[in-house]
Amino acid sequence: MSLQDRPRVLCVDDEARIVEGLVLHLRKDYEVHTALGGDEALKTLKKLGGASVVVSDMRMPGMDGATFLHHVLTFYPDTTRILLTGEPGRDAAIAAVNNARIFRFLTKPCPPDQLKAAVEAGVIQNRLVHAERSILKETLIGCIKALIDVLAIANPAAFGRASRVKRLAMEFADTLKCRDFWQLEAAAMLSQIGYLSLPTQLVEKIYCGEPLTPAEKTLASGIPDVAMALLENIPRLDPVIQILAALKWTDEQIARLGDGTIGTGVRILDLVLEYDALITQGHSVDVAVQTLRRRAPRFTEELIEQFGKHLGAGSGKNEARVIALKAVQPGMVIMQDIRTHLGTLLVPRGFEVTSLFVERARNFGPELLAESVKVVIPAAKAVTA
């Protein structure tokens, strides 16, 4: 196994000689990192982007092992947690099991073979969790994509926006090194599903920021309830639902979420939704970003600055073309509204073409299919398009 492929293990103890001993026994087979306390360990995990296994002492000043491992569970739920303690008392065991859901107890002094066996079991457990999560992600995302493709026919404005938001959210998450963020991807795709309950004309009014009548406001206020009713019975979708539900929270509530999966997902999705609304209402990119800066307490100044840099860095990456509608291919992004001669919206600006759409477009009629449309071809597809 190469050095880069070795599982990452973090050893935490307030005594330097203890962590040095752990490293001595584990460094041959694992990429071992150390920290002399819970606060330092959390900073190390954030810098590393997580670890396969964390081995932590129980009795440490400032933050004990059970509390630290509870934070690990919150921010890095896939990481296998092992508690190392010299005093395996009942209270410590109860706290660790109930709050941190530890995988193994080890007592000091721990024989090297027992330590290595526990860490290896933890690595295997971590791989199993990742395999299960990968299958779950692929299954859920596949089902959601199929659902969105079908529902796009019923409300193209809403699901055109979902397509734009998902693409921008995932591109931004990638620049933040939040890769394989399936919870955010699913939440972005489902962010507009509540608009299914509204007429297409009303959805367009909402997106364009036009004034609503009292009756329309009443209809629009029920959007979150419709979304939750549609999603709450889908198994294993809890983190996605938590992200969507938190979009309605106050700035203070969102701040308390921290930097874990839910907190990061909420901030990215909320930021992108607000940006898309400003752009749809006719504001320039610069004005939109400047407007977002006024809401720094909600998104954080750092995230807004990174988003502004991301938008600037993205210019020139994609190729713009004008082609006949009949020539569009999956992956292209249509950059203008396409309507029938009666004014009915068929395809909204920002819609990402799918295979299902290409099939559906064959029914638009020869005149509409011959019309020229502006499309953007993402850099990854521009070479072959």
Coordinates of C-alpha atoms in Angstrom, one line a residue:
M1 CA 0.0 0.0 0.0
S2 CA 1.4 3.4 -1.0
L3 CA 1.8 6.2 1.6
Q4 CA -1.0 8.1 0.0
D5 CA -3.4 5.2 0.2
R6 CA -2.9 4.4 3.9
P7 CA -5.9 5.0 6.2
R8 CA -5.7 8.2 8.2
V9 CA -5.7 7.9 12.0
L10 CA -5.7 10.7 14.6
C11 CA -4.4 10.0 18.1
V12 CA -5.5 12.4 20.9
D13 CA -4.1 12.6 24.4
D14 CA -2.9 15.5 26.6
E15 CA 0.3 13.6 27.4
A16 CA 2.9 13.8 24.6
R17 CA 4.6 10.5 25.6
I18 CA 1.2 8.7 25.2
V19 CA 0.6 9.9 21.6
E20 CA 4.3 9.3 20.7
G21 CA 3.8 5.7 21.9
L22 CA 0.6 5.3 19.8
V23 CA 2.4 6.7 16.7
L24 CA 5.2 4.3 17.2
H25 CA 2.9 1.3 17.1
L26 CA 0.7 2.6 14.2
R27 CA 2.9 4.5 11.8
K28 CA 4.0 1.5 9.8
D29 CA 0.4 0.8 8.5
Y30 CA -1.4 4.1 8.9
E31 CA -1.0 7.8 8.2
V32 CA -0.9 8.9 11.8
H33 CA -1.6 12.4 13.1
T34 CA -1.6 13.6 16.7
A35 CA -3.2 16.3 18.9
L36 CA -2.6 17.2 22.5
G37 CA -6.3 17.9 23.4
G38 CA -9.8 18.1 22.0
D39 CA -9.7 21.6 20.7
E40 CA -6.4 21.0 18.8
A41 CA -7.8 17.7 17.5
L42 CA -10.9 19.4 16.1
K43 CA -8.7 21.9 14.3
T44 CA -6.5 19.1 12.9
L45 CA -9.6 17.2 11.7
K46 CA -10.9 20.3 9.9
K47 CA -7.5 20.8 8.3
L48 CA -7.3 17.2 7.2
G49 CA -10.9 16.9 6.1
G50 CA -11.6 14.1 8.5
A51 CA -10.0 10.7 9.4
S52 CA -10.8 7.0 9.1
V53 CA -10.3 6.5 12.9
V54 CA -9.9 8.7 15.9
V55 CA -8.3 7.3 19.1
S56 CA -8.9 9.6 22.1
D57 CA -8.0 9.6 25.8
M58 CA -11.0 10.1 28.1
R59 CA -9.5 12.3 30.8
M60 CA -8.2 15.5 29.2
P61 CA -8.2 19.1 30.6
G62 CA -10.7 21.5 29.0
M63 CA -12.6 18.9 26.9
D64 CA -12.9 15.3 27.9
G65 CA -12.8 12.4 25.5
A66 CA -16.6 11.8 25.5
T67 CA -17.3 15.4 24.6
F68 CA -14.6 15.5 22.0
L69 CA -15.8 12.3 20.3
H70 CA -19.4 13.7 20.4
H71 CA -18.1 16.6 18.3
V72 CA -16.4 14.1 16.0
L73 CA -19.7 12.3 15.6
T74 CA -21.5 15.6 14.8
F75 CA -19.0 16.9 12.3
Y76 CA -17.4 13.7 10.9
P77 CA -20.1 11.0 11.4
D78 CA -18.3 8.4 9.2
T79 CA -15.2 8.5 11.4
T80 CA -14.8 5.5 13.6
R81 CA -14.3 6.6 17.3
I82 CA -12.2 4.7 19.8
L83 CA -11.9 5.7 23.5
L84 CA -8.7 5.2 25.4
T85 CA -9.0 5.5 29.1
G86 CA -7.1 4.6 32.3
E87 CA -10.2 4.7 34.4
P88 CA -13.0 2.7 32.7
G89 CA -15.7 3.8 35.2
R90 CA -19.4 3.5 34.7
D91 CA -20.1 7.2 34.2
A92 CA -17.3 7.5 31.6
A93 CA -18.7 4.5 29.7
I94 CA -22.3 5.7 29.8
A95 CA -21.2 9.2 28.5
A96 CA -19.1 7.8 25.7
V97 CA -21.7 5.3 24.5
N98 CA -24.7 7.6 24.7
N99 CA -23.1 10.8 23.5
A100 CA -20.3 9.7 21.2
R101 CA -21.4 6.2 20.1
I102 CA -17.9 4.9 20.3
F103 CA -16.8 1.8 18.5
R104 CA -14.3 0.4 21.0
F105 CA -13.0 0.9 24.6
L106 CA -9.3 0.5 25.2
T107 CA -7.7 0.7 28.6
K108 CA -4.3 2.0 29.5
P109 CA -1.7 0.6 29.2
C110 CA -2.9 -0.9 26.0
P111 CA -0.9 -3.8 24.5
P112 CA 0.3 -2.9 20.9
D113 CA -1.4 -5.9 19.3
Q114 CA -4.7 -5.0 21.0
L115 CA -4.3 -1.3 19.8
K116 CA -3.5 -2.3 16.2
A117 CA -6.4 -4.8 16.1
A118 CA -8.9 -2.2 17.4
V119 CA -7.6 0.4 14.9
E120 CA -7.8 -2.1 12.0
A121 CA -11.3 -3.0 13.0
G122 CA -12.1 0.7 13.0
V123 CA -10.7 1.2 9.5
I124 CA -12.8 -1.7 8.2
Q125 CA -15.9 -0.2 9.9
N126 CA -15.1 3.1 8.3
R127 CA -14.9 1.5 4.9
L128 CA -18.2 -0.3 5.4
V129 CA -19.8 3.0 6.3
H130 CA -18.4 4.7 3.2
A131 CA -19.5 1.8 1.0
E132 CA -23.1 2.0 2.4
R133 CA -23.1 5.7 2.1
S134 CA -21.9 5.5 -1.5
I135 CA -24.7 3.1 -2.4
L136 CA -27.3 5.2 -0.6
K137 CA -26.0 8.3 -2.4
E138 CA -26.1 6.8 -5.8
T139 CA -29.6 5.3 -5.2
L140 CA -31.1 8.5 -3.8
I141 CA -29.5 10.9 -6.3
G142 CA -30.6 8.6 -9.2
C143 CA -34.2 8.5 -7.9
I144 CA -34.2 12.3 -7.3
K145 CA -32.8 13.0 -10.8
A146 CA -35.5 10.8 -12.4
L147 CA -38.2 12.6 -10.3
I148 CA -36.9 16.0 -11.3
D149 CA -36.8 15.1 -15.0
V150 CA -40.4 14.0 -14.9
L151 CA -41.6 17.0 -12.8
A152 CA -39.7 19.5 -15.0
I153 CA -42.4 18.8 -17.6
A154 CA -45.1 20.0 -15.2
N155 CA -43.4 23.1 -14.0
P156 CA -40.4 24.1 -16.1
A157 CA -39.8 27.4 -14.4
A158 CA -39.4 25.8 -10.9
F159 CA -37.2 23.0 -12.1
G160 CA -35.2 25.2 -14.4
R161 CA -34.2 27.1 -11.3
A162 CA -33.5 23.9 -9.4
S163 CA -31.1 22.9 -12.3
R164 CA -29.3 26.3 -12.1
V165 CA -29.0 26.2 -8.3
K166 CA -27.8 22.6 -8.2
R167 CA -25.1 23.3 -10.8
L168 CA -23.8 26.5 -9.1
A169 CA -24.0 25.0 -5.6
M170 CA -22.0 21.9 -6.5
E171 CA -19.4 24.0 -8.4
F172 CA -19.0 26.3 -5.5
A173 CA -18.8 23.4 -3.0
D174 CA -16.0 21.9 -5.2
T175 CA -13.9 25.0 -4.9
L176 CA -14.3 24.8 -1.1
K177 CA -13.1 21.2 -1.3
C178 CA -16.5 19.9 -0.1
R179 CA -16.4 17.1 -2.6
D180 CA -18.9 14.2 -2.8
F181 CA -21.4 16.4 -1.0
W182 CA -24.5 14.3 -1.9
Q183 CA -26.6 15.9 0.8
L184 CA -26.2 19.4 -0.8
E185 CA -26.7 18.0 -4.3
A186 CA -30.0 16.4 -3.3
A187 CA -31.2 19.4 -1.3
A188 CA -30.4 21.7 -4.3
M189 CA -32.3 19.5 -6.7
L190 CA -35.3 19.3 -4.3
S191 CA -35.2 23.0 -3.3
Q192 CA -38.0 24.0 -5.7
I193 CA -40.2 20.9 -5.3
G194 CA -42.8 22.8 -3.2
Y195 CA -43.5 25.1 -6.2
L196 CA -45.3 22.2 -7.8
S197 CA -48.4 23.3 -6.0
L198 CA -48.4 26.7 -7.8
P199 CA -49.4 27.6 -11.3
T200 CA -46.5 28.2 -13.6
Q201 CA -47.4 31.9 -14.1
L202 CA -47.3 32.5 -10.3
V203 CA -43.9 30.7 -10.1
E204 CA -42.5 33.1 -12.7
K205 CA -43.9 36.1 -10.8
I206 CA -42.2 34.9 -7.6
Y207 CA -38.9 34.3 -9.3
C208 CA -38.9 37.7 -11.0
G209 CA -39.7 39.5 -7.8
E210 CA -43.1 40.9 -9.0
P211 CA -45.7 42.0 -6.5
L212 CA -48.2 39.3 -5.4
T213 CA -51.8 39.6 -4.6
P214 CA -53.0 38.6 -1.1
A215 CA -54.4 35.3 -2.6
E216 CA -51.1 34.6 -4.3
K217 CA -49.1 35.4 -1.1
T218 CA -51.3 32.8 0.7
L219 CA -50.5 30.2 -1.9
A220 CA -46.8 31.0 -1.8
S221 CA -46.7 30.7 2.0
G222 CA -47.6 27.0 1.7
I223 CA -44.6 26.1 -0.4
P224 CA -42.4 24.8 2.5
D225 CA -45.3 22.6 3.9
V226 CA -45.9 21.1 0.4
A227 CA -42.1 20.3 0.1
M228 CA -42.0 18.6 3.6
A229 CA -45.1 16.6 2.9
L230 CA -43.6 15.2 -0.3
L231 CA -40.2 14.4 1.2
E232 CA -40.8 13.3 4.8
N233 CA -41.7 9.7 3.9
I234 CA -38.6 9.1 1.8
P235 CA -36.2 6.8 3.7
R236 CA -32.7 8.0 4.7
L237 CA -33.4 11.5 3.4
D238 CA -33.1 13.1 6.9
P239 CA -29.9 15.2 6.3
V240 CA -31.4 16.6 3.1
I241 CA -34.7 17.5 4.8
Q242 CA -32.7 19.2 7.6
I243 CA -30.9 21.4 5.1
L244 CA -34.1 22.4 3.4
A245 CA -35.9 23.0 6.7
A246 CA -33.1 25.2 8.0
L247 CA -33.4 27.6 5.0
K248 CA -36.3 29.2 7.0
W249 CA -34.3 29.7 10.1
T250 CA -33.0 33.0 11.5
D251 CA -29.4 34.1 11.1
E252 CA -28.7 33.3 14.8
Q253 CA -30.1 29.7 14.4
I254 CA -28.0 29.1 11.3
A255 CA -24.9 30.4 13.1
R256 CA -25.4 27.7 15.8
L257 CA -25.3 24.9 13.2
G258 CA -21.5 25.2 13.0
D259 CA -19.4 23.9 10.1
G260 CA -20.7 20.4 9.8
T261 CA -22.6 18.8 6.9
I262 CA -25.9 20.5 7.7
G263 CA -24.5 23.9 8.6
T264 CA -22.2 24.1 5.5
G265 CA -25.0 22.7 3.2
V266 CA -27.5 25.3 4.5
R267 CA -25.2 28.2 4.0
I268 CA -24.1 27.2 0.5
L269 CA -27.6 26.5 -0.7
D270 CA -29.1 29.6 0.9
L271 CA -26.4 31.8 -0.6
V272 CA -26.8 30.3 -4.1
L273 CA -30.6 30.6 -3.9
E274 CA -30.4 34.3 -2.9
Y275 CA -27.8 34.9 -5.6
D276 CA -30.0 33.2 -8.3
A277 CA -33.0 35.3 -7.2
L278 CA -31.1 38.5 -7.6
I279 CA -29.8 37.5 -11.0
T280 CA -33.3 36.4 -12.2
Q281 CA -34.6 39.8 -11.1
G282 CA -32.1 41.5 -13.5
H283 CA -29.2 42.5 -11.2
S284 CA -25.7 42.2 -12.4
V285 CA -23.2 39.7 -10.8
D286 CA -21.4 42.6 -9.0
V287 CA -24.6 44.1 -7.6
A288 CA -25.8 40.6 -6.6
V289 CA -22.6 39.9 -4.7
Q290 CA -22.6 43.4 -3.1
T291 CA -26.2 42.8 -1.9
L292 CA -25.2 39.4 -0.4
R293 CA -22.5 41.1 1.6
R294 CA -25.2 43.0 3.5
R295 CA -26.3 39.6 4.8
A296 CA -22.9 38.6 6.1
P297 CA -24.3 37.5 9.5
R298 CA -26.3 34.8 7.8
F299 CA -23.7 33.5 5.3
T300 CA -20.5 34.7 7.0
E301 CA -18.2 37.2 5.3
E302 CA -15.6 34.6 4.4
L303 CA -18.1 32.5 2.5
I304 CA -19.4 35.5 0.6
E305 CA -15.9 36.5 -0.4
Q306 CA -15.1 33.0 -1.5
F307 CA -18.3 32.9 -3.6
G308 CA -17.5 36.3 -5.2
K309 CA -14.0 34.9 -6.1
H310 CA -15.6 31.7 -7.5
L311 CA -17.9 33.7 -9.7
G312 CA -15.0 35.7 -11.1
A313 CA -12.8 32.7 -11.5
G314 CA -15.5 30.9 -13.5
S315 CA -15.6 33.5 -16.3
G316 CA -14.1 32.1 -19.5
K317 CA -14.3 28.5 -18.5
N318 CA -17.4 27.7 -20.5
E319 CA -18.1 28.0 -24.2
A320 CA -21.1 29.9 -25.4
R321 CA -22.7 29.0 -28.7
V322 CA -25.9 29.8 -30.7
I323 CA -27.4 26.6 -32.2
A324 CA -30.7 25.3 -33.3
L325 CA -32.9 23.9 -30.5
K326 CA -32.9 20.5 -32.2
A327 CA -29.1 20.3 -31.8
V328 CA -28.9 20.7 -28.1
Q329 CA -27.3 17.8 -26.2
P330 CA -27.4 16.6 -22.6
G331 CA -25.1 18.7 -20.3
M332 CA -25.6 22.0 -22.3
V333 CA -27.2 24.9 -20.4
I334 CA -29.9 26.9 -22.3
M335 CA -29.4 30.6 -21.6
Q336 CA -32.7 32.0 -22.6
D337 CA -36.4 31.3 -22.1
I338 CA -38.0 29.3 -24.8
R339 CA -41.8 29.8 -25.2
T340 CA -44.5 28.7 -27.6
H341 CA -46.1 31.2 -30.0
L342 CA -48.8 31.6 -27.3
G343 CA -46.3 32.6 -24.7
T344 CA -46.3 29.4 -22.7
L345 CA -42.9 28.7 -21.1
L346 CA -41.4 25.5 -22.3
V347 CA -37.8 25.9 -21.1
P348 CA -36.5 28.5 -18.6
R349 CA -33.2 30.3 -18.8
G350 CA -30.5 28.3 -17.1
F351 CA -32.1 24.9 -17.7
E352 CA -29.5 22.1 -18.0
V353 CA -30.4 19.8 -20.8
T354 CA -31.1 16.1 -19.9
S355 CA -31.6 13.0 -22.0
L356 CA -35.3 13.1 -21.1
F357 CA -35.6 16.7 -22.3
V358 CA -33.9 15.8 -25.7
E359 CA -36.6 13.0 -26.2
R360 CA -39.4 15.4 -25.1
A361 CA -38.1 18.2 -27.4
R362 CA -38.9 16.1 -30.5
N363 CA -42.6 16.9 -29.9
F364 CA -42.1 20.7 -30.0
G365 CA -42.7 20.9 -33.7
P366 CA -40.4 21.7 -36.6
E367 CA -40.7 25.5 -36.4
L368 CA -39.7 25.7 -32.7
L369 CA -36.9 23.1 -33.1
A370 CA -35.4 25.2 -35.9
E371 CA -35.2 28.3 -33.8
S372 CA -31.7 29.4 -32.7
V373 CA -31.0 29.4 -29.0
K374 CA -28.0 30.5 -26.9
V375 CA -26.4 27.7 -24.9
V376 CA -23.4 27.4 -22.7
I377 CA -21.3 24.2 -22.9
P378 CA -19.4 23.4 -19.7
A379 CA -15.6 23.2 -20.1
A380 CA -15.6 19.4 -19.5
K381 CA -18.0 18.9 -22.4
A382 CA -16.8 21.7 -24.8
V383 CA -14.1 19.5 -26.3
T384 CA -16.4 16.8 -27.5
A385 CA -19.5 18.9 -28.2

